[in-house]
Amino acid sequence: MDKRTGLPIVGMVGGGQLARMTHQAAISLGQSLRVLAAGENESAGLVAGEVVHGHHTDLEALRSFAAGVDVLTFDHEHVPGEHLLTLAMEGVTIRPDPAALSMAQNKLVMREMMAGLEIPGPAFAEVSSVDDVITFGEKHSWPVVLKAAQGGYDGRGVWMLDTAQHARETVPELLDAGTPLLVEEKVVMRRELSALVARSPFGQGAAWPVVETVQSGGINTEVLAPAPGLSVERTQEAQDLALRIAATLNVTGLLAVELFETDEGLLVNELAMRPHNSGHWTQDGSKTSQFEQHLRAVLDYPLGVTDLIAPACVMANVLGAPEAPAMGPDERLHHLFARYPDVRVHLYGKGERPGRKLGHVNLVGERMEELRDRALLAAHWLSHAVWLDGYKIH
């Protein structure tokens, strides 16, 4: 408990952009968000008032950090499960708890749990040899999707295997390196969706409108809120599914359920138990942002209203250009705001490099397509200093 304010202290493991934006939400709640950052120049470490340097794989660093907070939460899923179990046995309040978080840490464990609950998902199998993949491909048809069970994100740790020969060339090297693997059928889908919900220790749940996520090269480039053309029935189905998973796993905090929409219905792709890229639109498009909601949930406060504040909101990620522009980011912001004074910009304080998530923009309004066009132009301008539509700045 913070003696100055009388308010509990939340500790967030991880110093990336999710912690940075959670820090922003913590300020208005009077919280003393404390961040465990692995390096001096991590995104949250540049702005948070209370930053502790230590690595998330170091049990002693975690133990020391946890001793100074009332509740421990995360901006990523990479803390070793055995460390979390140790801390929990020592009396540390961890939200989400290690048992729930393990489902987001290991894709194979998650798939097996989903199958046990009869929650729809793609066919899958554990991989201990290349023959496992070849047998799976012959049964479910090629191509198949090979995944690292742990550690993958933003398209990393995912391999599309087109043939048995491709499997023979790829799988043994990964297994020899000690990578735990699973294989999944390649789903024929209409699009990808995300159902974002929150749940408190009290058991209260809240769901945001279901959104469409647009991917490029395995990275989420756009989020459309609400998902265009999604029926009321399908929206309710996705929200109910996410809330059911949250309750079954006893999730406390945020849960993002990534979904495939197919001709036959919804399939669960992956889970994340933290603020999520598919929820960045909530900072400007929802009555309660995902970051404030996560704090409310882990502190067991009543949850906030999740309604849209306008008919539509579009988020576009700002991804580093192949070469950093000669024009500096300050001048880019100047010209962006001159053209689009209503755009909401969220930059992460990161150095520019190709493909890196440098920030995102949100636009809120009436017409989805018009917002989408402007969001994509704005995001590309911020990373490349080029207007894709030929707009002249002078």
mmCIF file of C-alpha atoms in Angstrom:
data_model
loop_
_atom_site.group_PDB
_atom_site.id
_atom_site.type_symbol
_atom_site.label_atom_id
_atom_site.label_comp_id
_atom_site.label_asym_id
_atom_site.label_seq_id
_atom_site.Cartn_x
_atom_site.Cartn_y
_atom_site.Cartn_z
ATOM 1 C CA MET A 1 0.000 0.000 0.000
ATOM 2 C CA ASP A 2 1.272 3.451 -0.899
ATOM 3 C CA LYS A 3 1.541 5.382 2.389
ATOM 4 C CA ARG A 4 1.243 8.699 0.582
ATOM 5 C CA THR A 5 -2.039 7.954 -1.175
ATOM 6 C CA GLY A 6 -3.548 5.049 0.733
ATOM 7 C CA LEU A 7 -3.930 3.227 -2.580
ATOM 8 C CA PRO A 8 -2.606 -0.225 -3.505
ATOM 9 C CA ILE A 9 0.476 -0.553 -5.697
ATOM 10 C CA VAL A 10 0.256 -2.503 -8.952
ATOM 11 C CA GLY A 11 3.463 -4.054 -10.256
ATOM 12 C CA MET A 12 3.669 -4.860 -13.964
ATOM 13 C CA VAL A 13 6.323 -7.292 -15.181
ATOM 14 C CA GLY A 14 7.619 -6.101 -18.545
ATOM 15 C CA GLY A 15 8.578 -2.639 -19.695
ATOM 16 C CA GLY A 16 7.148 -2.578 -23.227
ATOM 17 C CA GLN A 17 4.492 -0.400 -24.804
ATOM 18 C CA LEU A 18 1.653 -2.214 -23.037
ATOM 19 C CA ALA A 19 3.145 -1.265 -19.663
ATOM 20 C CA ARG A 20 3.733 2.267 -20.964
ATOM 21 C CA MET A 21 0.056 2.682 -21.853
ATOM 22 C CA THR A 22 -1.076 0.989 -18.637
ATOM 23 C CA HIS A 23 1.019 3.574 -16.804
ATOM 24 C CA GLN A 24 -0.947 6.315 -18.563
ATOM 25 C CA ALA A 25 -4.210 4.816 -17.325
ATOM 26 C CA ALA A 26 -2.802 4.329 -13.820
ATOM 27 C CA ILE A 27 -2.106 8.051 -13.448
ATOM 28 C CA SER A 28 -5.782 9.034 -13.551
ATOM 29 C CA LEU A 29 -6.640 6.304 -11.022
ATOM 30 C CA GLY A 30 -4.018 7.604 -8.608
ATOM 31 C CA GLN A 31 -2.215 4.280 -8.783
ATOM 32 C CA SER A 32 1.500 3.859 -8.208
ATOM 33 C CA LEU A 33 2.223 1.589 -11.170
ATOM 34 C CA ARG A 34 5.610 -0.005 -10.663
ATOM 35 C CA VAL A 35 7.357 -1.529 -13.684
ATOM 36 C CA LEU A 36 9.957 -4.313 -13.862
ATOM 37 C CA ALA A 37 11.912 -3.489 -17.019
ATOM 38 C CA ALA A 38 14.680 -5.622 -18.483
ATOM 39 C CA GLY A 39 16.604 -2.636 -19.873
ATOM 40 C CA GLU A 40 17.090 1.082 -19.347
ATOM 41 C CA ASN A 41 15.528 2.144 -22.639
ATOM 42 C CA GLU A 42 12.383 0.028 -22.637
ATOM 43 C CA SER A 43 9.195 1.829 -23.613
ATOM 44 C CA ALA A 44 7.582 1.998 -20.160
ATOM 45 C CA GLY A 45 10.868 2.565 -18.369
ATOM 46 C CA LEU A 46 11.214 5.911 -20.151
ATOM 47 C CA VAL A 47 8.024 7.330 -18.620
ATOM 48 C CA ALA A 48 6.951 5.408 -15.495
ATOM 49 C CA GLY A 49 7.851 6.988 -12.182
ATOM 50 C CA GLU A 50 8.831 3.764 -10.443
ATOM 51 C CA VAL A 51 11.008 1.518 -12.593
ATOM 52 C CA VAL A 52 12.963 -1.467 -11.320
ATOM 53 C CA HIS A 53 15.538 -3.046 -13.620
ATOM 54 C CA GLY A 54 15.566 -6.815 -13.680
ATOM 55 C CA HIS A 55 14.876 -9.694 -16.048
ATOM 56 C CA HIS A 56 11.577 -11.560 -16.029
ATOM 57 C CA THR A 57 13.411 -14.910 -16.051
ATOM 58 C CA ASP A 58 15.333 -14.074 -12.842
ATOM 59 C CA LEU A 59 13.436 -15.461 -9.834
ATOM 60 C CA GLU A 60 15.283 -13.257 -7.355
ATOM 61 C CA ALA A 61 14.517 -10.139 -9.397
ATOM 62 C CA LEU A 62 10.844 -11.142 -9.535
ATOM 63 C CA ARG A 63 10.763 -11.913 -5.825
ATOM 64 C CA SER A 64 12.349 -8.580 -4.894
ATOM 65 C CA PHE A 65 10.018 -6.683 -7.216
ATOM 66 C CA ALA A 66 6.904 -8.474 -5.909
ATOM 67 C CA ALA A 67 7.823 -7.639 -2.308
ATOM 68 C CA GLY A 68 7.121 -3.965 -2.978
ATOM 69 C CA VAL A 69 3.695 -4.276 -4.647
ATOM 70 C CA ASP A 70 0.197 -5.364 -3.689
ATOM 71 C CA VAL A 71 -0.645 -7.170 -6.914
ATOM 72 C CA LEU A 72 1.548 -8.495 -9.723
ATOM 73 C CA THR A 73 0.459 -8.424 -13.364
ATOM 74 C CA PHE A 74 2.113 -8.597 -16.791
ATOM 75 C CA ASP A 75 2.590 -6.923 -20.144
ATOM 76 C CA HIS A 76 3.737 -10.219 -21.733
ATOM 77 C CA GLU A 77 3.425 -13.987 -21.155
ATOM 78 C CA HIS A 78 7.125 -14.880 -20.972
ATOM 79 C CA VAL A 79 7.685 -15.192 -17.214
ATOM 80 C CA PRO A 80 8.577 -18.843 -16.475
ATOM 81 C CA GLY A 81 5.595 -20.661 -14.997
ATOM 82 C CA GLU A 82 7.687 -22.291 -12.278
ATOM 83 C CA HIS A 83 8.758 -18.834 -11.043
ATOM 84 C CA LEU A 84 5.148 -17.710 -10.846
ATOM 85 C CA LEU A 85 4.142 -20.828 -8.931
ATOM 86 C CA THR A 86 6.972 -20.195 -6.471
ATOM 87 C CA LEU A 87 5.844 -16.616 -5.922
ATOM 88 C CA ALA A 88 2.220 -17.688 -5.513
ATOM 89 C CA MET A 89 3.217 -20.250 -2.862
ATOM 90 C CA GLU A 90 5.100 -17.468 -1.086
ATOM 91 C CA GLY A 91 1.903 -15.425 -0.864
ATOM 92 C CA VAL A 92 2.262 -13.032 -3.795
ATOM 93 C CA THR A 93 -1.057 -11.938 -5.340
ATOM 94 C CA ILE A 94 -0.704 -12.674 -9.071
ATOM 95 C CA ARG A 95 -3.373 -11.664 -11.609
ATOM 96 C CA PRO A 96 -3.958 -13.558 -13.788
ATOM 97 C CA ASP A 97 -2.818 -16.447 -11.598
ATOM 98 C CA PRO A 98 -0.211 -18.935 -12.850
ATOM 99 C CA ALA A 99 -2.753 -21.647 -13.690
ATOM 100 C CA ALA A 100 -4.727 -19.317 -15.957
ATOM 101 C CA LEU A 101 -1.644 -17.713 -17.474
ATOM 102 C CA SER A 102 -0.212 -21.103 -18.426
ATOM 103 C CA MET A 103 -2.967 -21.389 -21.035
ATOM 104 C CA ALA A 104 -1.666 -18.277 -22.788
ATOM 105 C CA GLN A 105 1.982 -19.278 -22.339
ATOM 106 C CA ASN A 106 1.758 -22.642 -24.073
ATOM 107 C CA LYS A 107 -0.271 -23.074 -27.259
ATOM 108 C CA LEU A 108 -0.386 -26.861 -26.936
ATOM 109 C CA VAL A 109 -1.709 -26.705 -23.371
ATOM 110 C CA MET A 110 -4.274 -24.146 -24.558
ATOM 111 C CA ARG A 111 -5.389 -26.342 -27.473
ATOM 112 C CA GLU A 112 -5.766 -29.386 -25.229
ATOM 113 C CA MET A 113 -7.758 -27.370 -22.701
ATOM 114 C CA MET A 114 -10.033 -25.989 -25.426
ATOM 115 C CA ALA A 115 -10.634 -29.448 -26.826
ATOM 116 C CA GLY A 116 -11.536 -30.694 -23.337
ATOM 117 C CA LEU A 117 -14.093 -27.902 -23.007
ATOM 118 C CA GLU A 118 -15.442 -28.632 -26.525
ATOM 119 C CA ILE A 119 -14.584 -25.099 -27.627
ATOM 120 C CA PRO A 120 -14.257 -24.999 -31.432
ATOM 121 C CA GLY A 121 -10.756 -24.714 -32.866
ATOM 122 C CA PRO A 122 -8.629 -26.059 -35.710
ATOM 123 C CA ALA A 123 -7.487 -29.678 -35.639
ATOM 124 C CA PHE A 124 -4.060 -29.984 -34.007
ATOM 125 C CA ALA A 125 -1.451 -32.470 -32.819
ATOM 126 C CA GLU A 126 1.665 -32.428 -30.676
ATOM 127 C CA VAL A 127 4.887 -32.788 -32.658
ATOM 128 C CA SER A 128 7.727 -34.966 -31.350
ATOM 129 C CA SER A 129 9.049 -36.070 -34.748
ATOM 130 C CA VAL A 130 8.799 -35.090 -38.391
ATOM 131 C CA ASP A 131 6.563 -38.137 -38.949
ATOM 132 C CA ASP A 132 3.939 -36.551 -36.685
ATOM 133 C CA VAL A 133 3.695 -33.600 -39.083
ATOM 134 C CA ILE A 134 3.675 -35.754 -42.219
ATOM 135 C CA THR A 135 0.927 -38.005 -40.822
ATOM 136 C CA PHE A 136 -1.092 -34.919 -39.835
ATOM 137 C CA GLY A 137 -0.637 -33.350 -43.276
ATOM 138 C CA GLU A 138 -1.771 -36.533 -45.030
ATOM 139 C CA LYS A 139 -4.864 -36.674 -42.827
ATOM 140 C CA HIS A 140 -5.870 -32.999 -42.890
ATOM 141 C CA SER A 141 -4.310 -32.006 -46.262
ATOM 142 C CA TRP A 142 -1.424 -29.663 -46.989
ATOM 143 C CA PRO A 143 -0.460 -26.952 -46.245
ATOM 144 C CA VAL A 144 -0.338 -27.182 -42.458
ATOM 145 C CA VAL A 145 0.667 -24.645 -39.821
ATOM 146 C CA LEU A 146 3.617 -25.509 -37.587
ATOM 147 C CA LYS A 147 3.850 -23.493 -34.367
ATOM 148 C CA ALA A 148 6.279 -23.121 -31.515
ATOM 149 C CA ALA A 149 4.236 -23.999 -28.444
ATOM 150 C CA GLN A 150 5.928 -21.247 -26.433
ATOM 151 C CA GLY A 151 7.385 -17.832 -27.088
ATOM 152 C CA GLY A 152 6.015 -16.942 -30.520
ATOM 153 C CA TYR A 153 4.344 -13.605 -31.301
ATOM 154 C CA ASP A 154 3.701 -11.254 -34.261
ATOM 155 C CA GLY A 155 4.200 -14.062 -36.762
ATOM 156 C CA ARG A 156 7.378 -15.349 -35.128
ATOM 157 C CA GLY A 157 7.364 -19.017 -34.217
ATOM 158 C CA VAL A 158 4.939 -19.904 -37.042
ATOM 159 C CA TRP A 159 5.862 -21.837 -40.195
ATOM 160 C CA MET A 160 3.599 -22.671 -43.140
ATOM 161 C CA LEU A 161 4.545 -26.112 -44.449
ATOM 162 C CA ASP A 162 3.329 -26.861 -47.971
ATOM 163 C CA THR A 163 4.547 -30.441 -48.440
ATOM 164 C CA ALA A 164 5.987 -33.438 -46.634
ATOM 165 C CA GLN A 165 9.403 -32.512 -48.015
ATOM 166 C CA HIS A 166 9.048 -29.020 -46.581
ATOM 167 C CA ALA A 167 8.317 -30.630 -43.206
ATOM 168 C CA ARG A 168 11.433 -32.835 -43.483
ATOM 169 C CA GLU A 169 13.523 -29.728 -44.162
ATOM 170 C CA THR A 170 12.085 -27.680 -41.267
ATOM 171 C CA VAL A 171 10.975 -29.828 -38.341
ATOM 172 C CA PRO A 172 14.157 -31.733 -37.370
ATOM 173 C CA GLU A 173 16.204 -28.551 -37.001
ATOM 174 C CA LEU A 174 13.581 -27.008 -34.709
ATOM 175 C CA LEU A 175 13.271 -30.149 -32.592
ATOM 176 C CA ASP A 176 17.060 -30.423 -32.324
ATOM 177 C CA ALA A 177 17.115 -26.842 -31.020
ATOM 178 C CA GLY A 178 14.685 -27.862 -28.267
ATOM 179 C CA THR A 179 11.663 -25.982 -29.644
ATOM 180 C CA PRO A 180 8.385 -27.530 -28.427
ATOM 181 C CA LEU A 181 6.068 -27.794 -31.434
ATOM 182 C CA LEU A 182 2.482 -28.418 -32.454
ATOM 183 C CA VAL A 183 0.883 -28.629 -35.874
ATOM 184 C CA GLU A 184 -2.527 -27.262 -36.853
ATOM 185 C CA GLU A 185 -4.710 -27.469 -39.920
ATOM 186 C CA LYS A 186 -4.701 -24.380 -42.120
ATOM 187 C CA VAL A 187 -8.130 -22.860 -41.680
ATOM 188 C CA VAL A 188 -10.058 -21.492 -44.645
ATOM 189 C CA MET A 189 -11.501 -18.333 -43.132
ATOM 190 C CA ARG A 190 -13.386 -15.218 -44.051
ATOM 191 C CA ARG A 191 -11.419 -12.991 -41.678
ATOM 192 C CA GLU A 192 -9.870 -12.754 -38.215
ATOM 193 C CA LEU A 193 -11.766 -11.355 -35.240
ATOM 194 C CA SER A 194 -10.916 -10.541 -31.648
ATOM 195 C CA ALA A 195 -13.213 -10.729 -28.630
ATOM 196 C CA LEU A 196 -11.730 -8.708 -25.774
ATOM 197 C CA VAL A 197 -13.162 -9.141 -22.289
ATOM 198 C CA ALA A 198 -12.208 -8.377 -18.711
ATOM 199 C CA ARG A 199 -12.951 -10.268 -15.516
ATOM 200 C CA SER A 200 -12.428 -9.308 -11.890
ATOM 201 C CA PRO A 201 -11.658 -11.571 -8.905
ATOM 202 C CA PHE A 202 -15.214 -10.864 -7.743
ATOM 203 C CA GLY A 203 -16.385 -12.544 -10.944
ATOM 204 C CA GLN A 204 -17.708 -9.520 -12.798
ATOM 205 C CA GLY A 205 -17.185 -9.668 -16.548
ATOM 206 C CA ALA A 206 -17.263 -7.025 -19.268
ATOM 207 C CA ALA A 207 -16.968 -7.348 -23.048
ATOM 208 C CA TRP A 208 -16.077 -4.797 -25.712
ATOM 209 C CA PRO A 209 -17.580 -4.864 -29.201
ATOM 210 C CA VAL A 210 -16.026 -7.635 -31.297
ATOM 211 C CA VAL A 211 -13.463 -6.248 -33.748
ATOM 212 C CA GLU A 212 -11.935 -7.317 -37.056
ATOM 213 C CA THR A 213 -8.151 -7.580 -37.102
ATOM 214 C CA VAL A 214 -6.282 -7.206 -40.388
ATOM 215 C CA GLN A 215 -2.938 -9.018 -40.636
ATOM 216 C CA SER A 216 0.050 -8.498 -42.894
ATOM 217 C CA GLY A 217 3.083 -10.764 -42.657
ATOM 218 C CA GLY A 218 1.805 -12.161 -39.371
ATOM 219 C CA ILE A 219 1.562 -8.683 -37.806
ATOM 220 C CA ASN A 220 -1.707 -6.958 -36.951
ATOM 221 C CA THR A 221 -1.775 -3.786 -39.040
ATOM 222 C CA GLU A 222 -5.375 -2.605 -38.552
ATOM 223 C CA VAL A 223 -8.276 -3.053 -36.150
ATOM 224 C CA LEU A 224 -11.830 -2.186 -37.205
ATOM 225 C CA ALA A 225 -14.267 -1.559 -34.357
ATOM 226 C CA PRO A 226 -16.901 -2.868 -34.476
ATOM 227 C CA ALA A 227 -16.212 -5.676 -36.973
ATOM 228 C CA PRO A 228 -17.998 -4.575 -40.169
ATOM 229 C CA GLY A 229 -21.057 -6.619 -41.076
ATOM 230 C CA LEU A 230 -20.824 -8.956 -38.094
ATOM 231 C CA SER A 231 -24.325 -10.039 -37.110
ATOM 232 C CA VAL A 232 -25.731 -9.442 -33.654
ATOM 233 C CA GLU A 233 -25.954 -13.207 -33.168
ATOM 234 C CA ARG A 234 -22.319 -13.823 -34.154
ATOM 235 C CA THR A 235 -21.167 -10.910 -31.991
ATOM 236 C CA GLN A 236 -23.015 -12.342 -29.012
ATOM 237 C CA GLU A 237 -21.570 -15.775 -29.701
ATOM 238 C CA ALA A 238 -17.997 -14.424 -29.706
ATOM 239 C CA GLN A 239 -18.507 -12.371 -26.532
ATOM 240 C CA ASP A 240 -20.181 -15.262 -24.715
ATOM 241 C CA LEU A 241 -17.361 -17.594 -25.763
ATOM 242 C CA ALA A 242 -14.697 -15.199 -24.453
ATOM 243 C CA LEU A 243 -16.538 -14.638 -21.163
ATOM 244 C CA ARG A 244 -17.016 -18.399 -20.767
ATOM 245 C CA ILE A 245 -13.293 -19.019 -21.258
ATOM 246 C CA ALA A 246 -12.435 -16.242 -18.789
ATOM 247 C CA ALA A 247 -14.751 -17.699 -16.153
ATOM 248 C CA THR A 248 -13.662 -21.309 -16.729
ATOM 249 C CA LEU A 249 -9.972 -20.433 -16.441
ATOM 250 C CA ASN A 250 -10.583 -18.007 -13.550
ATOM 251 C CA VAL A 251 -8.923 -15.182 -15.473
ATOM 252 C CA THR A 252 -8.439 -11.909 -13.602
ATOM 253 C CA GLY A 253 -7.648 -8.956 -15.845
ATOM 254 C CA LEU A 254 -7.942 -8.856 -19.598
ATOM 255 C CA LEU A 255 -8.466 -11.776 -21.946
ATOM 256 C CA ALA A 256 -8.172 -11.410 -25.716
ATOM 257 C CA VAL A 257 -9.627 -14.324 -27.668
ATOM 258 C CA GLU A 258 -8.348 -14.308 -31.248
ATOM 259 C CA LEU A 259 -10.879 -15.934 -33.576
ATOM 260 C CA PHE A 260 -11.193 -17.193 -37.133
ATOM 261 C CA GLU A 261 -14.562 -16.527 -38.760
ATOM 262 C CA THR A 262 -15.306 -19.372 -41.174
ATOM 263 C CA ASP A 263 -18.314 -20.401 -43.232
ATOM 264 C CA GLU A 264 -19.124 -22.958 -40.518
ATOM 265 C CA GLY A 265 -18.746 -20.599 -37.537
ATOM 266 C CA LEU A 266 -16.110 -19.291 -35.128
ATOM 267 C CA LEU A 267 -12.842 -21.054 -34.257
ATOM 268 C CA VAL A 268 -10.511 -20.007 -31.435
ATOM 269 C CA ASN A 269 -7.017 -19.207 -32.669
ATOM 270 C CA GLU A 270 -5.057 -17.975 -29.630
ATOM 271 C CA LEU A 271 -5.461 -16.415 -26.172
ATOM 272 C CA ALA A 272 -3.681 -13.477 -24.539
ATOM 273 C CA MET A 273 -4.139 -12.522 -20.865
ATOM 274 C CA ARG A 274 -3.005 -8.908 -20.880
ATOM 275 C CA PRO A 275 -3.761 -5.718 -22.776
ATOM 276 C CA HIS A 276 -3.709 -6.596 -26.458
ATOM 277 C CA ASN A 277 -2.999 -4.958 -29.808
ATOM 278 C CA SER A 278 -6.601 -5.630 -30.849
ATOM 279 C CA GLY A 279 -7.739 -3.411 -27.959
ATOM 280 C CA HIS A 280 -5.637 -0.297 -28.628
ATOM 281 C CA TRP A 281 -8.656 1.326 -30.290
ATOM 282 C CA THR A 282 -10.336 1.470 -26.853
ATOM 283 C CA GLN A 283 -8.037 4.309 -25.774
ATOM 284 C CA ASP A 284 -10.020 6.718 -27.943
ATOM 285 C CA GLY A 285 -13.042 4.758 -29.163
ATOM 286 C CA SER A 286 -14.472 3.253 -25.959
ATOM 287 C CA LYS A 287 -15.834 4.718 -22.743
ATOM 288 C CA THR A 288 -13.259 2.638 -20.836
ATOM 289 C CA SER A 289 -9.862 1.800 -22.313
ATOM 290 C CA GLN A 290 -8.462 -1.708 -22.058
ATOM 291 C CA PHE A 291 -5.598 -0.356 -19.940
ATOM 292 C CA GLU A 292 -7.826 1.218 -17.305
ATOM 293 C CA GLN A 293 -10.035 -1.859 -17.344
ATOM 294 C CA HIS A 294 -7.066 -4.150 -16.739
ATOM 295 C CA LEU A 295 -6.103 -2.085 -13.698
ATOM 296 C CA ARG A 296 -9.674 -2.071 -12.415
ATOM 297 C CA ALA A 297 -9.856 -5.834 -12.839
ATOM 298 C CA VAL A 298 -6.591 -6.739 -11.116
ATOM 299 C CA LEU A 299 -7.500 -4.387 -8.233
ATOM 300 C CA ASP A 300 -11.007 -5.928 -8.048
ATOM 301 C CA TYR A 301 -12.697 -2.583 -8.672
ATOM 302 C CA PRO A 302 -16.067 -2.602 -10.464
ATOM 303 C CA LEU A 303 -15.445 -2.700 -14.211
ATOM 304 C CA GLY A 304 -16.036 0.195 -16.574
ATOM 305 C CA VAL A 305 -18.524 0.641 -19.405
ATOM 306 C CA THR A 306 -17.252 -0.733 -22.733
ATOM 307 C CA ASP A 307 -19.551 1.013 -25.226
ATOM 308 C CA LEU A 308 -18.208 2.717 -28.344
ATOM 309 C CA ILE A 309 -18.255 6.511 -28.099
ATOM 310 C CA ALA A 310 -19.000 6.814 -31.853
ATOM 311 C CA PRO A 311 -20.302 4.438 -34.527
ATOM 312 C CA ALA A 312 -16.801 3.429 -35.652
ATOM 313 C CA CYS A 313 -13.148 3.469 -34.668
ATOM 314 C CA VAL A 314 -10.106 2.377 -36.685
ATOM 315 C CA MET A 315 -6.650 1.639 -35.302
ATOM 316 C CA ALA A 316 -3.605 1.395 -37.561
ATOM 317 C CA ASN A 317 -0.177 0.295 -36.346
ATOM 318 C CA VAL A 318 2.847 2.434 -37.146
ATOM 319 C CA LEU A 319 5.509 -0.016 -38.359
ATOM 320 C CA GLY A 320 9.111 0.959 -38.982
ATOM 321 C CA ALA A 321 10.056 1.695 -42.610
ATOM 322 C CA PRO A 322 12.758 -0.307 -44.426
ATOM 323 C CA GLU A 323 14.940 2.779 -44.005
ATOM 324 C CA ALA A 324 14.305 5.531 -41.453
ATOM 325 C CA PRO A 325 13.190 8.713 -43.269
ATOM 326 C CA ALA A 326 15.438 11.758 -43.444
ATOM 327 C CA MET A 327 12.555 13.767 -41.964
ATOM 328 C CA GLY A 328 12.565 13.473 -38.168
ATOM 329 C CA PRO A 329 9.542 12.277 -36.160
ATOM 330 C CA ASP A 330 8.848 15.763 -34.787
ATOM 331 C CA GLU A 331 8.382 17.189 -38.282
ATOM 332 C CA ARG A 332 6.317 14.168 -39.310
ATOM 333 C CA LEU A 333 3.943 14.801 -36.404
ATOM 334 C CA HIS A 334 3.721 18.470 -37.378
ATOM 335 C CA HIS A 335 2.576 17.641 -40.910
ATOM 336 C CA LEU A 336 0.276 14.842 -39.755
ATOM 337 C CA PHE A 337 -1.633 17.105 -37.390
ATOM 338 C CA ALA A 338 -1.786 19.842 -40.012
ATOM 339 C CA ARG A 339 -3.626 17.473 -42.331
ATOM 340 C CA TYR A 340 -5.594 15.400 -39.800
ATOM 341 C CA PRO A 341 -6.097 17.402 -36.590
ATOM 342 C CA ASP A 342 -8.501 14.768 -35.255
ATOM 343 C CA VAL A 343 -6.078 11.827 -35.424
ATOM 344 C CA ARG A 344 -5.050 10.373 -32.066
ATOM 345 C CA VAL A 345 -1.382 9.374 -32.001
ATOM 346 C CA HIS A 346 0.193 6.944 -29.535
ATOM 347 C CA LEU A 347 3.973 6.581 -29.909
ATOM 348 C CA TYR A 348 5.988 4.140 -27.826
ATOM 349 C CA GLY A 349 9.313 5.948 -27.486
ATOM 350 C CA LYS A 350 11.164 3.327 -29.537
ATOM 351 C CA GLY A 351 14.046 3.688 -31.936
ATOM 352 C CA GLU A 352 13.121 3.171 -35.587
ATOM 353 C CA ARG A 353 13.967 -0.095 -37.315
ATOM 354 C CA PRO A 354 12.282 -2.062 -40.124
ATOM 355 C CA GLY A 355 8.925 -3.603 -39.171
ATOM 356 C CA ARG A 356 9.121 -2.573 -35.519
ATOM 357 C CA LYS A 357 5.917 -1.456 -33.830
ATOM 358 C CA LEU A 358 6.634 2.209 -33.164
ATOM 359 C CA GLY A 359 3.123 3.244 -32.199
ATOM 360 C CA HIS A 360 -0.420 3.391 -33.482
ATOM 361 C CA VAL A 361 -3.056 5.889 -34.547
ATOM 362 C CA ASN A 362 -6.770 5.908 -33.776
ATOM 363 C CA LEU A 363 -9.525 7.673 -35.688
ATOM 364 C CA VAL A 364 -13.094 7.854 -34.404
ATOM 365 C CA GLY A 365 -16.155 8.848 -36.419
ATOM 366 C CA GLU A 366 -19.206 7.852 -38.425
ATOM 367 C CA ARG A 367 -17.975 6.052 -41.567
ATOM 368 C CA MET A 368 -15.663 3.055 -41.267
ATOM 369 C CA GLU A 369 -14.223 3.166 -44.796
ATOM 370 C CA GLU A 370 -13.352 6.865 -44.582
ATOM 371 C CA LEU A 371 -11.719 6.346 -41.177
ATOM 372 C CA ARG A 372 -9.813 3.359 -42.490
ATOM 373 C CA ASP A 373 -8.411 5.275 -45.457
ATOM 374 C CA ARG A 374 -7.223 8.117 -43.237
ATOM 375 C CA ALA A 375 -5.782 5.825 -40.549
ATOM 376 C CA LEU A 376 -3.686 3.911 -43.081
ATOM 377 C CA LEU A 377 -2.435 7.145 -44.668
ATOM 378 C CA ALA A 378 -1.579 8.573 -41.233
ATOM 379 C CA ALA A 379 0.247 5.472 -40.018
ATOM 380 C CA HIS A 380 2.295 5.175 -43.222
ATOM 381 C CA TRP A 381 3.174 8.882 -43.088
ATOM 382 C CA LEU A 382 4.439 8.578 -39.515
ATOM 383 C CA SER A 383 6.758 5.694 -40.398
ATOM 384 C CA HIS A 384 7.815 6.561 -43.964
ATOM 385 C CA ALA A 385 7.296 10.366 -44.288
ATOM 386 C CA VAL A 386 5.412 9.643 -47.526
ATOM 387 C CA TRP A 387 1.723 10.287 -48.224
ATOM 388 C CA LEU A 388 0.511 7.281 -50.201
ATOM 389 C CA ASP A 389 -2.166 9.375 -51.950
ATOM 390 C CA GLY A 390 0.346 11.950 -53.235
ATOM 391 C CA TYR A 391 -0.700 14.710 -50.825
ATOM 392 C CA LYS A 392 1.792 17.594 -50.861
ATOM 393 C CA ILE A 393 2.892 18.999 -47.506
ATOM 394 C CA HIS A 394 3.960 22.361 -48.939
#
